[in-house]
mmCIF file of C-alpha atoms in Angstrom:
data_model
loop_
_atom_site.group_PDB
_atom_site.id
_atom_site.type_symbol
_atom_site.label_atom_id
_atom_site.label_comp_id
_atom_site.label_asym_id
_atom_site.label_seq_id
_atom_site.Cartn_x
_atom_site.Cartn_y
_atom_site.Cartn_z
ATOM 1 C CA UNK I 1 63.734 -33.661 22.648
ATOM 2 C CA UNK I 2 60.240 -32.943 23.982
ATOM 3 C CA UNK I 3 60.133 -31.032 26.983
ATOM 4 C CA UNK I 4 58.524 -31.750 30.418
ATOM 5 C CA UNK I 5 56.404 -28.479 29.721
ATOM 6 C CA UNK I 6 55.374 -29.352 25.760
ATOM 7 C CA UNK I 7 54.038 -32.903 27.147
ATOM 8 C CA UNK I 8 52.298 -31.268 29.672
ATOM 9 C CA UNK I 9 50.727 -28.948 27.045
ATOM 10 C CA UNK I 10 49.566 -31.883 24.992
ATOM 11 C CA UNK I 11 47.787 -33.493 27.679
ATOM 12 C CA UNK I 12 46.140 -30.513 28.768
ATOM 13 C CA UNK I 13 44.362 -29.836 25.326
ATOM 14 C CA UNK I 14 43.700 -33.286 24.892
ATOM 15 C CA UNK I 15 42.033 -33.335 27.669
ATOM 16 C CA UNK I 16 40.030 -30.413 27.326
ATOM 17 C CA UNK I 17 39.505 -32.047 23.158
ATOM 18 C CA UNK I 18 38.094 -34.961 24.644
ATOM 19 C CA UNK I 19 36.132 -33.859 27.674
ATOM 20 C CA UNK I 20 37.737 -36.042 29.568
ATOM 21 C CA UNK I 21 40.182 -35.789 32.893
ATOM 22 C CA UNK I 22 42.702 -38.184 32.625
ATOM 23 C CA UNK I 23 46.194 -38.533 34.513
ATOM 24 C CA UNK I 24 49.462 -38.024 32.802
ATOM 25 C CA UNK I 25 49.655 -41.995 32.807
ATOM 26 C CA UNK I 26 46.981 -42.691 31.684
ATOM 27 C CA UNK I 27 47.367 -44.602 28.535
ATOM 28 C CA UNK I 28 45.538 -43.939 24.823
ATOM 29 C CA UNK I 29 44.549 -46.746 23.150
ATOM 30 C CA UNK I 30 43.373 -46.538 19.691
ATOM 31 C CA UNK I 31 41.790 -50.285 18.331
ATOM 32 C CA UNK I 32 40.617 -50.220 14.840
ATOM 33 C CA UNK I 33 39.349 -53.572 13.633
ATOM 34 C CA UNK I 34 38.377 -53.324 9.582
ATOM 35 C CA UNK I 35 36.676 -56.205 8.216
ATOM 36 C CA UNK I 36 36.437 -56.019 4.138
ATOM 37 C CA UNK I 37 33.994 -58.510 3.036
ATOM 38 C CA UNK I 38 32.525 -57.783 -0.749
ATOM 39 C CA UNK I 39 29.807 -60.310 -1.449
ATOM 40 C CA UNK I 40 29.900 -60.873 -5.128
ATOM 41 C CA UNK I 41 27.674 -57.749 -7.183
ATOM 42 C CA UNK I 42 28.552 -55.342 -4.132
ATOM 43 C CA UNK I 43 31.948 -54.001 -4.154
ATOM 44 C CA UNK I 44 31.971 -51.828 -1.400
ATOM 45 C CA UNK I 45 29.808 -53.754 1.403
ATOM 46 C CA UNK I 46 32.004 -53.734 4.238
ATOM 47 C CA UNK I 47 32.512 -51.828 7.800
ATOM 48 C CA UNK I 48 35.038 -50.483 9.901
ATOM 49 C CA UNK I 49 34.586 -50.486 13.508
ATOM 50 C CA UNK I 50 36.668 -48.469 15.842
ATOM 51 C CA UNK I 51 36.812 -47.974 19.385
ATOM 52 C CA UNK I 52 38.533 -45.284 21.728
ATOM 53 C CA UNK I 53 39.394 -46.362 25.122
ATOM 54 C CA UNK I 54 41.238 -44.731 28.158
ATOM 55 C CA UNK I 55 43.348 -47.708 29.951
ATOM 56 C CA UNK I 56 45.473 -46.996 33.097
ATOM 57 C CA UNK I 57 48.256 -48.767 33.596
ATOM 58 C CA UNK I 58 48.660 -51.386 36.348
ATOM 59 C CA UNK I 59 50.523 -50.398 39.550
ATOM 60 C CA UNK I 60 53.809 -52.474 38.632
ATOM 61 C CA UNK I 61 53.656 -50.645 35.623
ATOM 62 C CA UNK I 62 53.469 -47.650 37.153
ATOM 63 C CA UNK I 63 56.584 -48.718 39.248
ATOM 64 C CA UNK I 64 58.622 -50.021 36.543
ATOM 65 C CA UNK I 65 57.975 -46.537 34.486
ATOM 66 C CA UNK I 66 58.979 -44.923 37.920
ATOM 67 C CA UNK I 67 61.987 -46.938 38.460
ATOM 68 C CA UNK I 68 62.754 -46.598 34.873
ATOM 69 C CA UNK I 69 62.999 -42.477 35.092
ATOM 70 C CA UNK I 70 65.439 -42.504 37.713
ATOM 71 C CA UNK I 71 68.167 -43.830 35.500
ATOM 72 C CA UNK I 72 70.518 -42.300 33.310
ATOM 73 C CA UNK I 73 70.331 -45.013 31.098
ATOM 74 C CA UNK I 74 68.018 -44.707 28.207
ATOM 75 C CA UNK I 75 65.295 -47.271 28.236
ATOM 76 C CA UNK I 76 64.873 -50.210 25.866
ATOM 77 C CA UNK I 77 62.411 -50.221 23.856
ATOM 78 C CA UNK I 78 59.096 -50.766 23.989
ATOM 79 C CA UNK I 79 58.943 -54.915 24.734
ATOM 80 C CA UNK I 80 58.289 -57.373 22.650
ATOM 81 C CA UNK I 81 57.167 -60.049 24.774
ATOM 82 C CA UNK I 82 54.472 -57.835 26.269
ATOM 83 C CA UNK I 83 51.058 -59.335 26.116
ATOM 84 C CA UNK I 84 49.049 -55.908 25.851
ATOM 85 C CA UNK I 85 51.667 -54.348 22.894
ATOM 86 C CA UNK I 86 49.800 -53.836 19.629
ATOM 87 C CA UNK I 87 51.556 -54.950 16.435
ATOM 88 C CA UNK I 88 52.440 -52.249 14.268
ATOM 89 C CA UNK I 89 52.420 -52.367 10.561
ATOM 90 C CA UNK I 90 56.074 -52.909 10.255
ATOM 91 C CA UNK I 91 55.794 -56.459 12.360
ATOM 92 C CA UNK I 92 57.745 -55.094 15.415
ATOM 93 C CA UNK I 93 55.652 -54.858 18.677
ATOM 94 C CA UNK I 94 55.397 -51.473 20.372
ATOM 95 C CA UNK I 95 53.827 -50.575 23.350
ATOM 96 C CA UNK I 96 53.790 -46.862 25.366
ATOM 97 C CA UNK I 97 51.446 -47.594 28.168
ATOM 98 C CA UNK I 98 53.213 -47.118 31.524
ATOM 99 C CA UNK I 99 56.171 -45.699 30.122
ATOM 100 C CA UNK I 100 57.155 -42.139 31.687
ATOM 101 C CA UNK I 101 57.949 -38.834 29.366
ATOM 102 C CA UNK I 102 61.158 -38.462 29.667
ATOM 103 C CA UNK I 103 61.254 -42.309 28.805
ATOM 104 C CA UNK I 104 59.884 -41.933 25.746
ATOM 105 C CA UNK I 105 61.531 -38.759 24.938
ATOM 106 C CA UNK I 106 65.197 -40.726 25.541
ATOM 107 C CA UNK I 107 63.531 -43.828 23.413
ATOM 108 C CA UNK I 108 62.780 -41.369 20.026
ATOM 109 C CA UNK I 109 66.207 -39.343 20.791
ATOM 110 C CA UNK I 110 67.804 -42.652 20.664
ATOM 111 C CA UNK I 111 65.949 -44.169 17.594
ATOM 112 C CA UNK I 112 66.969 -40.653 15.957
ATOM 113 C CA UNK I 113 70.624 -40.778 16.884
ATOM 114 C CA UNK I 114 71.083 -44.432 15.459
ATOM 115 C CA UNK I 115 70.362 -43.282 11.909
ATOM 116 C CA UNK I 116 73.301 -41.009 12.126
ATOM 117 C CA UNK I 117 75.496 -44.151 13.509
ATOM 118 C CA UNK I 118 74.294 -46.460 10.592
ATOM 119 C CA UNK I 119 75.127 -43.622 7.738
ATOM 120 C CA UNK I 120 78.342 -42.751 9.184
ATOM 121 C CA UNK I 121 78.969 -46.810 9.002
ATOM 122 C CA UNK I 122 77.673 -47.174 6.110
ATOM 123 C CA UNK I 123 79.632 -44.118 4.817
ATOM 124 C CA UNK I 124 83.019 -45.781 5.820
ATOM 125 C CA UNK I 125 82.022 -49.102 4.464
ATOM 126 C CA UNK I 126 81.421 -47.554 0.993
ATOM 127 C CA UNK I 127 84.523 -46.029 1.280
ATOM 128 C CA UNK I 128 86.642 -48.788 2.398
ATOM 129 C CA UNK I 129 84.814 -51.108 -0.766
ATOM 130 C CA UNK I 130 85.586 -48.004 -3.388
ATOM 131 C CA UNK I 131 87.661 -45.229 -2.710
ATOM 132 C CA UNK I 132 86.307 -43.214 -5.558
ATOM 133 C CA UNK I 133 82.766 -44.372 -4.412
ATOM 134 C CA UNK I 134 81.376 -40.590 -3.527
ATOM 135 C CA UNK I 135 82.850 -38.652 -6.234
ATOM 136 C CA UNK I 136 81.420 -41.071 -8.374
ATOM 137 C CA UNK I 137 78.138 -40.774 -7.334
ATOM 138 C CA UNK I 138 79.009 -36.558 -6.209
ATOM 139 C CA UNK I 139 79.509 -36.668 -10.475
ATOM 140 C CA UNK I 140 76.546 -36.880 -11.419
ATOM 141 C CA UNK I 141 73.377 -39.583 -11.914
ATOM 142 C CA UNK I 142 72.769 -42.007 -15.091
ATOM 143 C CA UNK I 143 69.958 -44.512 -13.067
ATOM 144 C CA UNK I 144 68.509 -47.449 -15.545
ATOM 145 C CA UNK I 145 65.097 -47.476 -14.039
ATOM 146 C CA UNK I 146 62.710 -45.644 -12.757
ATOM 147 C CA UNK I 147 60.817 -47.227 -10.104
ATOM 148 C CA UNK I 148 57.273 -45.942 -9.052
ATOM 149 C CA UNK I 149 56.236 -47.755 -6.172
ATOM 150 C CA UNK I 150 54.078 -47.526 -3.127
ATOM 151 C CA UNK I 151 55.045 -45.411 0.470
ATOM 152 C CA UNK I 152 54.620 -48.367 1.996
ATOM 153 C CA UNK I 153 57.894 -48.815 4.664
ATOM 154 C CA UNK I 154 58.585 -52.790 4.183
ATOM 155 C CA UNK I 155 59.642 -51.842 0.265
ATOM 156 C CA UNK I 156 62.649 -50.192 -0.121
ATOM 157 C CA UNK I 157 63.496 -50.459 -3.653
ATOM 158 C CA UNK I 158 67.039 -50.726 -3.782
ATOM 159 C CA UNK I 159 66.902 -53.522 -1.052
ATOM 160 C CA UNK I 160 64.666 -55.853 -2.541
ATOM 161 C CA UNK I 161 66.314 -55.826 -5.797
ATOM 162 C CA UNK I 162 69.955 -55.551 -4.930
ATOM 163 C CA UNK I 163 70.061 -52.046 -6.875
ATOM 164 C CA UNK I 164 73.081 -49.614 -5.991
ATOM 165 C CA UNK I 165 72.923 -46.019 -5.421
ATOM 166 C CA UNK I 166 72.588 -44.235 -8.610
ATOM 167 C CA UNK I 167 70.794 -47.287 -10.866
ATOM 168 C CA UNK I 168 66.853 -46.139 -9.352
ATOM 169 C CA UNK I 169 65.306 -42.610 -10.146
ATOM 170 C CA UNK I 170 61.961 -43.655 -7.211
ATOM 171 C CA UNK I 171 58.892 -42.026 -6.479
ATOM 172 C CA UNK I 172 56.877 -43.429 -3.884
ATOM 173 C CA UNK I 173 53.098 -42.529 -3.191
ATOM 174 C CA UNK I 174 50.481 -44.294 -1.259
ATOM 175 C CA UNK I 175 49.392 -47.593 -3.647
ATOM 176 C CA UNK I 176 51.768 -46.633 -6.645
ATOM 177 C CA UNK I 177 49.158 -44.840 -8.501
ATOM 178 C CA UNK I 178 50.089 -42.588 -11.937
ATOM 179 C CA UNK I 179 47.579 -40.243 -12.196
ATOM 180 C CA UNK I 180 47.624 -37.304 -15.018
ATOM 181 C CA UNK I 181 46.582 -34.359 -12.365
ATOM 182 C CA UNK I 182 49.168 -35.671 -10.192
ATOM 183 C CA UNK I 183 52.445 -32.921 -10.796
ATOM 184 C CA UNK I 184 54.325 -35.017 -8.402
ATOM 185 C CA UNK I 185 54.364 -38.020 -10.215
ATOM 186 C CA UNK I 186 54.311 -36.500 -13.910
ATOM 187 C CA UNK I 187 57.469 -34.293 -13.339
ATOM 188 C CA UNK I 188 59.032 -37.266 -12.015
ATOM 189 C CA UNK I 189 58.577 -39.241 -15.269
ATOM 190 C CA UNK I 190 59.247 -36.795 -17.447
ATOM 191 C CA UNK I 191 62.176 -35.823 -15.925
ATOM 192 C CA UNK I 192 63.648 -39.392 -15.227
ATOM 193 C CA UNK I 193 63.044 -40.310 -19.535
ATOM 194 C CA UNK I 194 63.899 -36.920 -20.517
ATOM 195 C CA UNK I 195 66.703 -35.852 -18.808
ATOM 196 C CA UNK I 196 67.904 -39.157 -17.215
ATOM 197 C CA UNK I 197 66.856 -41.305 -20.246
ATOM 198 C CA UNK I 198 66.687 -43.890 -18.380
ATOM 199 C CA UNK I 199 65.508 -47.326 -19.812
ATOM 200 C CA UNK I 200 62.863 -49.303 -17.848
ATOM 201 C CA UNK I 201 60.012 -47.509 -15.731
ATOM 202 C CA UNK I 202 58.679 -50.400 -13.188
ATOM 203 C CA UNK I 203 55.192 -49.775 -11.313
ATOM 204 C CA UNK I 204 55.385 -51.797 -8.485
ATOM 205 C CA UNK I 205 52.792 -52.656 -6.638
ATOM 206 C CA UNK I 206 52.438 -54.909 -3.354
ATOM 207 C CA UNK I 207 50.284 -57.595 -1.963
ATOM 208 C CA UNK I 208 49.002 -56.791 1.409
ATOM 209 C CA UNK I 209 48.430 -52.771 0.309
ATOM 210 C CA UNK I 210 47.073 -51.089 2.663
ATOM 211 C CA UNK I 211 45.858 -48.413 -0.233
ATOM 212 C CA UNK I 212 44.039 -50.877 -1.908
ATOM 213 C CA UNK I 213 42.483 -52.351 1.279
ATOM 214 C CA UNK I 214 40.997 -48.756 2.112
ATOM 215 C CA UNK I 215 39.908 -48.231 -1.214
ATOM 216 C CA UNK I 216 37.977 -51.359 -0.613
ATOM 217 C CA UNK I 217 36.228 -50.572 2.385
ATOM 218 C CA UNK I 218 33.075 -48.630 2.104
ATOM 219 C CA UNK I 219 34.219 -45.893 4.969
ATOM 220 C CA UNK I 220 34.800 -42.143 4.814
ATOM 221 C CA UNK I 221 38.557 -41.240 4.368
ATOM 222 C CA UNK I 222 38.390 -38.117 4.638
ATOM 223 C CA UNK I 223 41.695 -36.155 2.636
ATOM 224 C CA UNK I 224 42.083 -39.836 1.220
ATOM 225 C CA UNK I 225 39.052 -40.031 -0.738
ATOM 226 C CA UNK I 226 39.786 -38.615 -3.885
ATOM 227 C CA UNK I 227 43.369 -40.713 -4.589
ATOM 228 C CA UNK I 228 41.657 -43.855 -3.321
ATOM 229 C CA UNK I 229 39.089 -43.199 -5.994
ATOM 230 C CA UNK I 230 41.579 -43.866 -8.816
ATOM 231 C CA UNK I 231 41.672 -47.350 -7.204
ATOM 232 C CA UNK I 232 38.149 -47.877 -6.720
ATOM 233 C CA UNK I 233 37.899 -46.714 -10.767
ATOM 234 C CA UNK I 234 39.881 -50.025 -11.263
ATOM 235 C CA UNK I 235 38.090 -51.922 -9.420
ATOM 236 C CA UNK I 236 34.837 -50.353 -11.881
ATOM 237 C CA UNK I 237 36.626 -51.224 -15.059
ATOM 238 C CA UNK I 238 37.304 -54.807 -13.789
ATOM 239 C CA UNK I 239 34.132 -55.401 -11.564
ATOM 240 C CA UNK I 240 32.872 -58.646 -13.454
ATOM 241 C CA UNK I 241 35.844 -59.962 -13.336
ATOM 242 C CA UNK I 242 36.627 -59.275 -9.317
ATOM 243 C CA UNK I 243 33.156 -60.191 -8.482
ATOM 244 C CA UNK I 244 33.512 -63.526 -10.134
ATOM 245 C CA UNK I 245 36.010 -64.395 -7.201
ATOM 246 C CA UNK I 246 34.639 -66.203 -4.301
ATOM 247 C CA UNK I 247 37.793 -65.984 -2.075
ATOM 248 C CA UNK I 248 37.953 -62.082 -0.196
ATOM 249 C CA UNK I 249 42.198 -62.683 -0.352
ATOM 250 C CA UNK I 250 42.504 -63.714 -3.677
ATOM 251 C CA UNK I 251 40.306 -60.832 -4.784
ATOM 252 C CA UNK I 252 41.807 -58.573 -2.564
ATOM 253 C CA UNK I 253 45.374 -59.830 -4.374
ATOM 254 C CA UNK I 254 44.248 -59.360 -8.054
ATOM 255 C CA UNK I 255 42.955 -55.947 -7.363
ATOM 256 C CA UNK I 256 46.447 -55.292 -5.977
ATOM 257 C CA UNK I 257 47.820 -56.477 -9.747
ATOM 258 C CA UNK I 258 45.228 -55.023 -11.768
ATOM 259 C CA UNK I 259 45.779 -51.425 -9.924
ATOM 260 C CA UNK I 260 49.402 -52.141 -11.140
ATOM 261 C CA UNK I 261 48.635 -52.535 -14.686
ATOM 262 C CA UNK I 262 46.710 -49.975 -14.730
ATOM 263 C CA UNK I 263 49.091 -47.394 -13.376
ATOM 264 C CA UNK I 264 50.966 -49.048 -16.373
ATOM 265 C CA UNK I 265 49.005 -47.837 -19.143
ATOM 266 C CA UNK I 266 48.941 -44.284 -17.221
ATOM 267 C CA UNK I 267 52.799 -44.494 -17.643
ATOM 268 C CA UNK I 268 52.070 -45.309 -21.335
ATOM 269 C CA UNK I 269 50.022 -42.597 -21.667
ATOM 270 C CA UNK I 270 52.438 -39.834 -21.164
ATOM 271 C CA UNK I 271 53.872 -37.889 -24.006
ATOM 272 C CA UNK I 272 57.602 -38.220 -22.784
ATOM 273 C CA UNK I 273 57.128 -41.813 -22.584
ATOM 274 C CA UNK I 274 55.427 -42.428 -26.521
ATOM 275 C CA UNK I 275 57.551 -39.874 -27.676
ATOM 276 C CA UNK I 276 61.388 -41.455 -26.476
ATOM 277 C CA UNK I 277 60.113 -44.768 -27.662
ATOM 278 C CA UNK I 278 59.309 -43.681 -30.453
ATOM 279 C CA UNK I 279 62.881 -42.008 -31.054
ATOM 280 C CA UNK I 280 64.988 -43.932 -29.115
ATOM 281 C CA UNK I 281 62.970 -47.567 -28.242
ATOM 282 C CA UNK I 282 62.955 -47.153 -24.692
ATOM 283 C CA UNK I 283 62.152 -47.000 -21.690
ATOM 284 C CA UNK I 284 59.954 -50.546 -21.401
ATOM 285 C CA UNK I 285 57.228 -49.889 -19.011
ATOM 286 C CA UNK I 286 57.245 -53.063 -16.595
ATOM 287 C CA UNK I 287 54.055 -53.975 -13.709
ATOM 288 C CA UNK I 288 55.891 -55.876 -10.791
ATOM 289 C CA UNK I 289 54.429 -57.128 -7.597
ATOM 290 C CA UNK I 290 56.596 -57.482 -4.225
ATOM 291 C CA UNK I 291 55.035 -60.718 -1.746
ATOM 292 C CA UNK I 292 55.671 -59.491 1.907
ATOM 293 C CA UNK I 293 55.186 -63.055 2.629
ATOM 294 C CA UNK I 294 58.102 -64.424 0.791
ATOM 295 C CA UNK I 295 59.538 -61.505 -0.491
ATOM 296 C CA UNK I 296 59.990 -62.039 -4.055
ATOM 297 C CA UNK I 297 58.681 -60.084 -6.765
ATOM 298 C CA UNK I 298 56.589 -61.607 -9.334
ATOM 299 C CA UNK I 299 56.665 -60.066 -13.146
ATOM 300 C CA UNK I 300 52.982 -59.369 -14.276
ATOM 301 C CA UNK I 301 54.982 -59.835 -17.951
ATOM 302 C CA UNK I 302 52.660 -56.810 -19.487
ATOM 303 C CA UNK I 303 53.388 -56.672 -23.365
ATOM 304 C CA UNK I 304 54.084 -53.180 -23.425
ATOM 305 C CA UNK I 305 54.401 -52.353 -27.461
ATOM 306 C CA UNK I 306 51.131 -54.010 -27.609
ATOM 307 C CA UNK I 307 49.292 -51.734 -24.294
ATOM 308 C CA UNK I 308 51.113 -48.451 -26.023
ATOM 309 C CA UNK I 309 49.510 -49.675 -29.556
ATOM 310 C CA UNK I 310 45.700 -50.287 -27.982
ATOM 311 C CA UNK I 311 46.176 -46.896 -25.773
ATOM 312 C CA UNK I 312 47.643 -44.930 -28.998
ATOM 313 C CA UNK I 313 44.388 -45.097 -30.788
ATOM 314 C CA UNK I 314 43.057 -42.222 -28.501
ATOM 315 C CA UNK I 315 46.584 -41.096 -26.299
ATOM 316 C CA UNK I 316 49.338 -40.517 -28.934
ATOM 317 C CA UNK I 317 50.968 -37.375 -28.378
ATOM 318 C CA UNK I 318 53.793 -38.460 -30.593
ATOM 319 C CA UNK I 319 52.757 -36.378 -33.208
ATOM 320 C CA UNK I 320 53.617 -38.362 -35.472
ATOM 321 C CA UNK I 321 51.000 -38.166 -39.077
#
């Protein structure tokens, strides 16, 4: 829990950071409105505007935090029927301004505690289904796919597809990009068709991607820049095609599938992956993509023997004659 003293600290330097004397309620608010509009023949032609202001809460605010404090009770979260909440990423409404310290230290030791409730229900559940459950899974892991698929929180894999624990070997990274200098993501796939032999590798990809939305935004990303490059590659090797459509969703969409394909033949390209096909005839590579808005995942149907063909012209490291 963060003490009176630490958030004390953290105002202090932020105040001396940003040249700017400001009470301990005063609230931060950070507004960032991106706009990514990519006139056909100019890829990256849009802005992002962002603006840094220092709002005080309103004296009933200040009363309710007040009030708030002297309870024992910990304090409900943040409201969602509060006009002046932002909307986080996630879809839930969150909102800090008024609320006191030791509020929101209670709020975050709360939200941390109710993980630990959940797995010790879910524990019991599992156990109460299948006694043998754990020293099934304590035995040892024989998963059927691997799934590569973007950090993104609104897709857990085993959720979306009704998968159990021990049938998904996942790695996650920001847009579900396969890249060859990446030792993350290459000791993950040779270790899952190697070791695990597992027997489908699915890139999955989503609409709405907030990877592939940066990547099309002509703005400085700092750290970001070079793994939001492999995305704005695909959008080089398919610019005619992207160009050629009029609607800023729809192109924003079929970027989102041709990243996934892509990351596809990267898959392909690996020796462990040419070289257990060519022994054992798997895994299948598959390209999926997840729709937040309905939430069903749509099969780009890639025709894998015919990608690892085309790619094993100048990639095969089966060394085969």
């Amino acid at each position: 829990m963060l003490s009176s003293r630490v958030g004390r600290s953290f105002l202090h330097s932020g105040r001396e950071r940003a040249g700017l004397l400001i009470s301990s309620r005063t609230a931060l608010t950070l507004d960032t409105n991106s706009t990514c509009s990519i006139p056909r023949g100019n890829f990256l032609a849009s802005k992002t505007t962002t603006s840094l202001s220092f709002q005080s809460p309103s004296p009933s605010r200040r009363q309710a935090s007040s009030d708030s404090s002297s309870h024992s009770s910990p304090p409900p979260p943040p409201s969602d029927n509060d006009s002046s909440s932002s909307t986080s990423t996630s879809g839930r409404i969150r909102n800090w301004r008024g609320m006191a310290q030791e509020d929101i230290s209670r709020y975050l030791r709360q939200t941390h505690d109710r993980v630990f409730e959940h797995n010790r229900s879910w524990a019991a559940e599992q156990a109460r289904k299948d006694p043998d459950f754990f020293s099934k899974i304590s035995a040892g892991q024989n998963p059927e796919y691997l799934w590569i698929g973007c950090s993104d929180s609104r897709i857990p894999a085993e959720q979306i597809t009704g998968l159990e624990p021990g049938d998904a070997f996942v790695h996650r990274n920001i847009a579900n990009l396969v890249c060859n200098t990446d030792l993350n993501a290459m000791s993950v796939i040779t270790y899952a068709v190697q070791h695990l032999q597992v027997k489908h590798i699915v890139v999955c990809g989503h609409y709405g991607c907030g990877g592939v939305k940066a990547a099309m935004t002509a703005t400085d990303m700092g750290l970001l820049n070079p793994w939001l490059r492999n995305i704005r590659d695909v959008y080089r090797l398919y610019e005619r095609e992207l160009d050629a459509i009029p609607d800023e969703a729809a192109r924003y969409d079929r970027l989102v599938e041709l990243n996934v394909i892509e990351q596809c033949r990267n898959v392909i390209k690996t020796a462990a992956v040419q070289q257990s096909y060519a022994k054992n005839h798997f895994p299948i590579v598959h390209g999926w993509v997840f729709g937040l808005n309905d939430g069903l995942l749509k099969d780009l149907e890639i025709d894998f023997p015919q990608i690892l063909r085309d790619i094993q012209k100048i990639y095969n490291l089966t060394d085969s004659k």
